[in-house]
Coordinates of C-alpha atoms in Angstrom, one line a residue:
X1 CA -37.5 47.3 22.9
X2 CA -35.5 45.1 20.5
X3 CA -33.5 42.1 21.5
X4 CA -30.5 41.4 19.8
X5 CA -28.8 38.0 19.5
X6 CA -24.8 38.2 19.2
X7 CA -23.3 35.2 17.6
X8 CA -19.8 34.5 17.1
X9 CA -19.1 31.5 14.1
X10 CA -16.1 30.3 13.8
X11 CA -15.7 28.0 10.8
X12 CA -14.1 24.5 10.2
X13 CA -11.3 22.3 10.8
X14 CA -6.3 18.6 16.6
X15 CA -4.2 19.1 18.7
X16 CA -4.1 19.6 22.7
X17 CA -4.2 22.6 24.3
X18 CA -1.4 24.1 26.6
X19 CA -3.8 26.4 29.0
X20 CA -3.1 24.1 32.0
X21 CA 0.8 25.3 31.4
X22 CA 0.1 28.5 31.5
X23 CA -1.7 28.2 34.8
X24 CA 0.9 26.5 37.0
X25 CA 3.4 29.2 35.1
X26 CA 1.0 32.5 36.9
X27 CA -0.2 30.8 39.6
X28 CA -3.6 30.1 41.0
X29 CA -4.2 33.8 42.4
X30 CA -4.7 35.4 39.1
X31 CA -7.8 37.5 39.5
X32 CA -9.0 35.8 36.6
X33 CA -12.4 34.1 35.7
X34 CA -13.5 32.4 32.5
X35 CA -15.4 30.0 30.8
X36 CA -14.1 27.3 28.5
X37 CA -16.2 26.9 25.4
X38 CA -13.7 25.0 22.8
X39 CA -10.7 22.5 24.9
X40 CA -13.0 21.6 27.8
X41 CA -13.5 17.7 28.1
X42 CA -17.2 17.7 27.1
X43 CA -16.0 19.7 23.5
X44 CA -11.9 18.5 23.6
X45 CA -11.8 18.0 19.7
X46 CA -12.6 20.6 16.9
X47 CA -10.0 20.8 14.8
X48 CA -9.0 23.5 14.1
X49 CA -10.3 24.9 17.0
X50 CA -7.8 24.3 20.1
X51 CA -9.7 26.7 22.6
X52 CA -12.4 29.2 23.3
X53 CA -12.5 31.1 26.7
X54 CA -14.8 33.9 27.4
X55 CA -12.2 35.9 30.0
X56 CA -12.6 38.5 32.3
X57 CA -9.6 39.6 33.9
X58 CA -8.1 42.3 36.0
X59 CA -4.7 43.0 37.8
X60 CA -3.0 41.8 39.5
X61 CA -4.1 38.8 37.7
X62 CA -3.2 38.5 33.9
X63 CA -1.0 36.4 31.6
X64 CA 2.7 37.3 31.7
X65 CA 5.7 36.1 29.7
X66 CA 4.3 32.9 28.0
X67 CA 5.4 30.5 25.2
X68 CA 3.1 29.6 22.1
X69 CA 4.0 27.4 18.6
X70 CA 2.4 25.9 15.9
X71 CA -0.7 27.6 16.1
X72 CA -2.6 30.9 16.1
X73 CA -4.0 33.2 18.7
X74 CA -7.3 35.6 18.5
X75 CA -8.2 37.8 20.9
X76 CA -11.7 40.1 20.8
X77 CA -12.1 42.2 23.3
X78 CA -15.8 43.3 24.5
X79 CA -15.0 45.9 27.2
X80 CA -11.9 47.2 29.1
X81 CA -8.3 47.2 28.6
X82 CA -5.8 44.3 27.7
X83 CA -1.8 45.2 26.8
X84 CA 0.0 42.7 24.5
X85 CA 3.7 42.5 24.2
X86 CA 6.1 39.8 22.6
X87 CA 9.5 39.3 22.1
X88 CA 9.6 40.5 18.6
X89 CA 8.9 43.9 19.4
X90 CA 5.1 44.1 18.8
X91 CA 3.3 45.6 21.4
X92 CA -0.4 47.5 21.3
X93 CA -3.7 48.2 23.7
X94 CA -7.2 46.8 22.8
X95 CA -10.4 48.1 23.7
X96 CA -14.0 47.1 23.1
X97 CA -14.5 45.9 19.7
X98 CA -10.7 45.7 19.0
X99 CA -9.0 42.8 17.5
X100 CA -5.7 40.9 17.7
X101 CA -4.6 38.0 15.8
X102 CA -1.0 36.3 16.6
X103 CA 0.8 33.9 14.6
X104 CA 3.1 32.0 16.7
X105 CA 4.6 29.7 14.1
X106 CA 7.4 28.1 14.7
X107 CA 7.3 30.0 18.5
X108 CA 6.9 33.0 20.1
X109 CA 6.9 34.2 23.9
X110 CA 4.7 37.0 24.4
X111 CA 2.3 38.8 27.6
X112 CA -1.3 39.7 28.0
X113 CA -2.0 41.7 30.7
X114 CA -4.8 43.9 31.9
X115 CA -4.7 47.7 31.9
X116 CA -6.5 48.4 35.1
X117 CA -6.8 46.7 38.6
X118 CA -10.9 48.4 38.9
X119 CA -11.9 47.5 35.5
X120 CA -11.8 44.1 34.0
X121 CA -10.7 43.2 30.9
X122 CA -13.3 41.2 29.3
X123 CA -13.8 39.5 25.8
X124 CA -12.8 35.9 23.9
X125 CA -9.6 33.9 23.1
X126 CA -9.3 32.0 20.5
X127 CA -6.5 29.4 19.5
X128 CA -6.8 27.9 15.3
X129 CA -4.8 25.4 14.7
X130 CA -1.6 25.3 11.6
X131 CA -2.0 23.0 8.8
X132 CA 1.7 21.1 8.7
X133 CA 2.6 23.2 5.9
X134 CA 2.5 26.5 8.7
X135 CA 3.5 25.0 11.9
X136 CA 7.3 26.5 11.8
X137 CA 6.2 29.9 10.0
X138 CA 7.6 33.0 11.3
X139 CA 5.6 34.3 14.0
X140 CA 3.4 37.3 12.8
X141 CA 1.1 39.6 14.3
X142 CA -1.9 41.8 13.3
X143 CA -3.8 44.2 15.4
X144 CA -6.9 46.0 14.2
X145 CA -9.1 48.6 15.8
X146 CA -12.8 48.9 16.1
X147 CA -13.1 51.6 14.0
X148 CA -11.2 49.6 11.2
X149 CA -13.6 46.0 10.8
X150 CA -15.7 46.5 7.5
X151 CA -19.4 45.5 8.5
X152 CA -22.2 43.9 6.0
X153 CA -25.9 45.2 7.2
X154 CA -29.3 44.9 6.1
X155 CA -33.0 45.3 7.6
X156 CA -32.8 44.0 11.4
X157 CA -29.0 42.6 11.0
X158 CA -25.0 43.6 11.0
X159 CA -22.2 41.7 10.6
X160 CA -18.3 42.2 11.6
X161 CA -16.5 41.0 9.3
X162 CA -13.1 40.3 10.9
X163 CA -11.4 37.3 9.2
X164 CA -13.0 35.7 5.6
X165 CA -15.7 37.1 4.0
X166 CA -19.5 37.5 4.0
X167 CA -22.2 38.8 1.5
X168 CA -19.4 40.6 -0.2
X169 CA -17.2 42.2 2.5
X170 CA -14.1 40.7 3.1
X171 CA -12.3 41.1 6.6
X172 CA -8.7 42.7 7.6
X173 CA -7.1 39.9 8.2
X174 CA -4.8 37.5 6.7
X175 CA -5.4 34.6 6.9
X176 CA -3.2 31.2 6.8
X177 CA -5.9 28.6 8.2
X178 CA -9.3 29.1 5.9
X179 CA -11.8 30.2 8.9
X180 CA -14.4 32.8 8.7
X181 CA -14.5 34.8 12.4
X182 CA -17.4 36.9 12.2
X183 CA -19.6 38.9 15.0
X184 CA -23.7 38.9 14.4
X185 CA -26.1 41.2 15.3
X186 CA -29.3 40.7 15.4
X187 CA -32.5 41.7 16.1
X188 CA -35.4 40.1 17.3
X189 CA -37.3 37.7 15.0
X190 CA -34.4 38.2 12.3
X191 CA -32.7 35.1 10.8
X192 CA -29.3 34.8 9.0
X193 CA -27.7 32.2 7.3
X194 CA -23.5 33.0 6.3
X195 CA -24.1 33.9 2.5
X196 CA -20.4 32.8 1.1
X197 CA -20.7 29.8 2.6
X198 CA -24.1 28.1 1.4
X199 CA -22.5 26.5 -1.8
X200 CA -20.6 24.3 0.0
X201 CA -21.5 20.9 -0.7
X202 CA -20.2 18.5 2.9
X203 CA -20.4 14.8 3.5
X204 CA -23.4 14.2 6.0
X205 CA -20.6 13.8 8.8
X206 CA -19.8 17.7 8.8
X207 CA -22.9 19.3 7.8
X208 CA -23.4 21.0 11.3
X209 CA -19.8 22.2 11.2
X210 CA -20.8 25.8 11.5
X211 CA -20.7 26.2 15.5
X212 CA -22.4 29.0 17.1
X213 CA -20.0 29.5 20.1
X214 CA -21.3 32.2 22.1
X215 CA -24.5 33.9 22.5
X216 CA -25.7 36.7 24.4
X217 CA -28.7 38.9 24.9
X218 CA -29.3 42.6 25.1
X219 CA -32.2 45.0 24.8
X220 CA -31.6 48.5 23.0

């Protein structure tokens, strides 16, 4: 059987992160189990990377009524339910493979919370900082389904697009910080390097400043 390697790069560019807030706000019973990645102590500074968590989460446990500003959230779901809200009005479901990306701008309050109290919600969080030039925007919001993420594939590979672009497909979303968020697939003994992005020419200070953030292993 194949293996498959899934890698999630997130690309380039302070701030602290307010997760510890959002703790004492819920509570320490929360159901709730994840791993920081980005915003721990060992990795506290990747601009514009605030935080990473790979979350799995079920009810009663979840992440009510919260504030956010001046920066962006991302959350990819990888199985089970998770219900958004805010106080603007937008509200939607994700399941596996589904994508939200929330500008909170000059500040929002919204909720993410679980669908189920047998089946965990499970999948990745990711906070990109705003240039100075963004930090009071409107908040915005974009939600995109599984079914709707263009993919690039060749011989032994496949790539979500999801935000930027990559050997010609450009993602959904709309971007304001310039990141590439893409999810690789692939298999065994296949290598890939991000096409778009071999031209650029770095000081030697940030030539590893493509970060492979997660990776996981399955057999099909």
């Amino acid at each position: 059987s194949d293996v498959y390697k899934r890698q999630h790069y997130f690309f380039f560019f302070k701030q602290k992160t307010a997760y510890e807030m959002l703790r004492s706000l819920v509570g320490s019973e929360m159901c709730i189990r994840d791993r920081r990645i980005i915003g721990s102590k060992e990795l506290r500074d990747l601009d514009p990377f605030l935080l990473l968590d790979f979350f799995n989460v079920k009810l009663p446990g979840g992440f009510p009524d919260h504030p956010h500003r001046g920066f962006e959230t991302v959350t990819y779901m990888k199985s089970g339910e998770i219900l958004h809200e805010d106080f603007k009005g937008n509200k939607g479901k994700l399941g596996p493979g589904d994508l939200q990306w929330m500008t909170a701008g000059k500040g929002i309050y919204h909720s993410e919370m679980p669908a189920s109290k047998e089946v965990p919600a499970i999948g990745f969080q990711l906070w990109i900082n705003l240039s100075r030039a963004n930090k009071y925007c409107e908040p915005g919001y974009q939600e995109f389904k599984k079914e709707t993420i263009p993919i690039s594939q060749d011989e032994g590979k496949q790539v979500k697009v999801i935000a930027g672009s990559d050997s010609g497909v450009t993602g959904p979303i709309k971007i304001r910080t310039p990141v590439v968020f893409l999810d690789v697939s692939l298999k065994k003994e296949t290598t890939y390097t991000p096409v778009s992005y071999t031209h650029l020419t770095l000081p030697t200070i940030y030539s590893v400043q493509i970060s492979v953030v997660a990776v996981s292993l399955k057999k099909k």
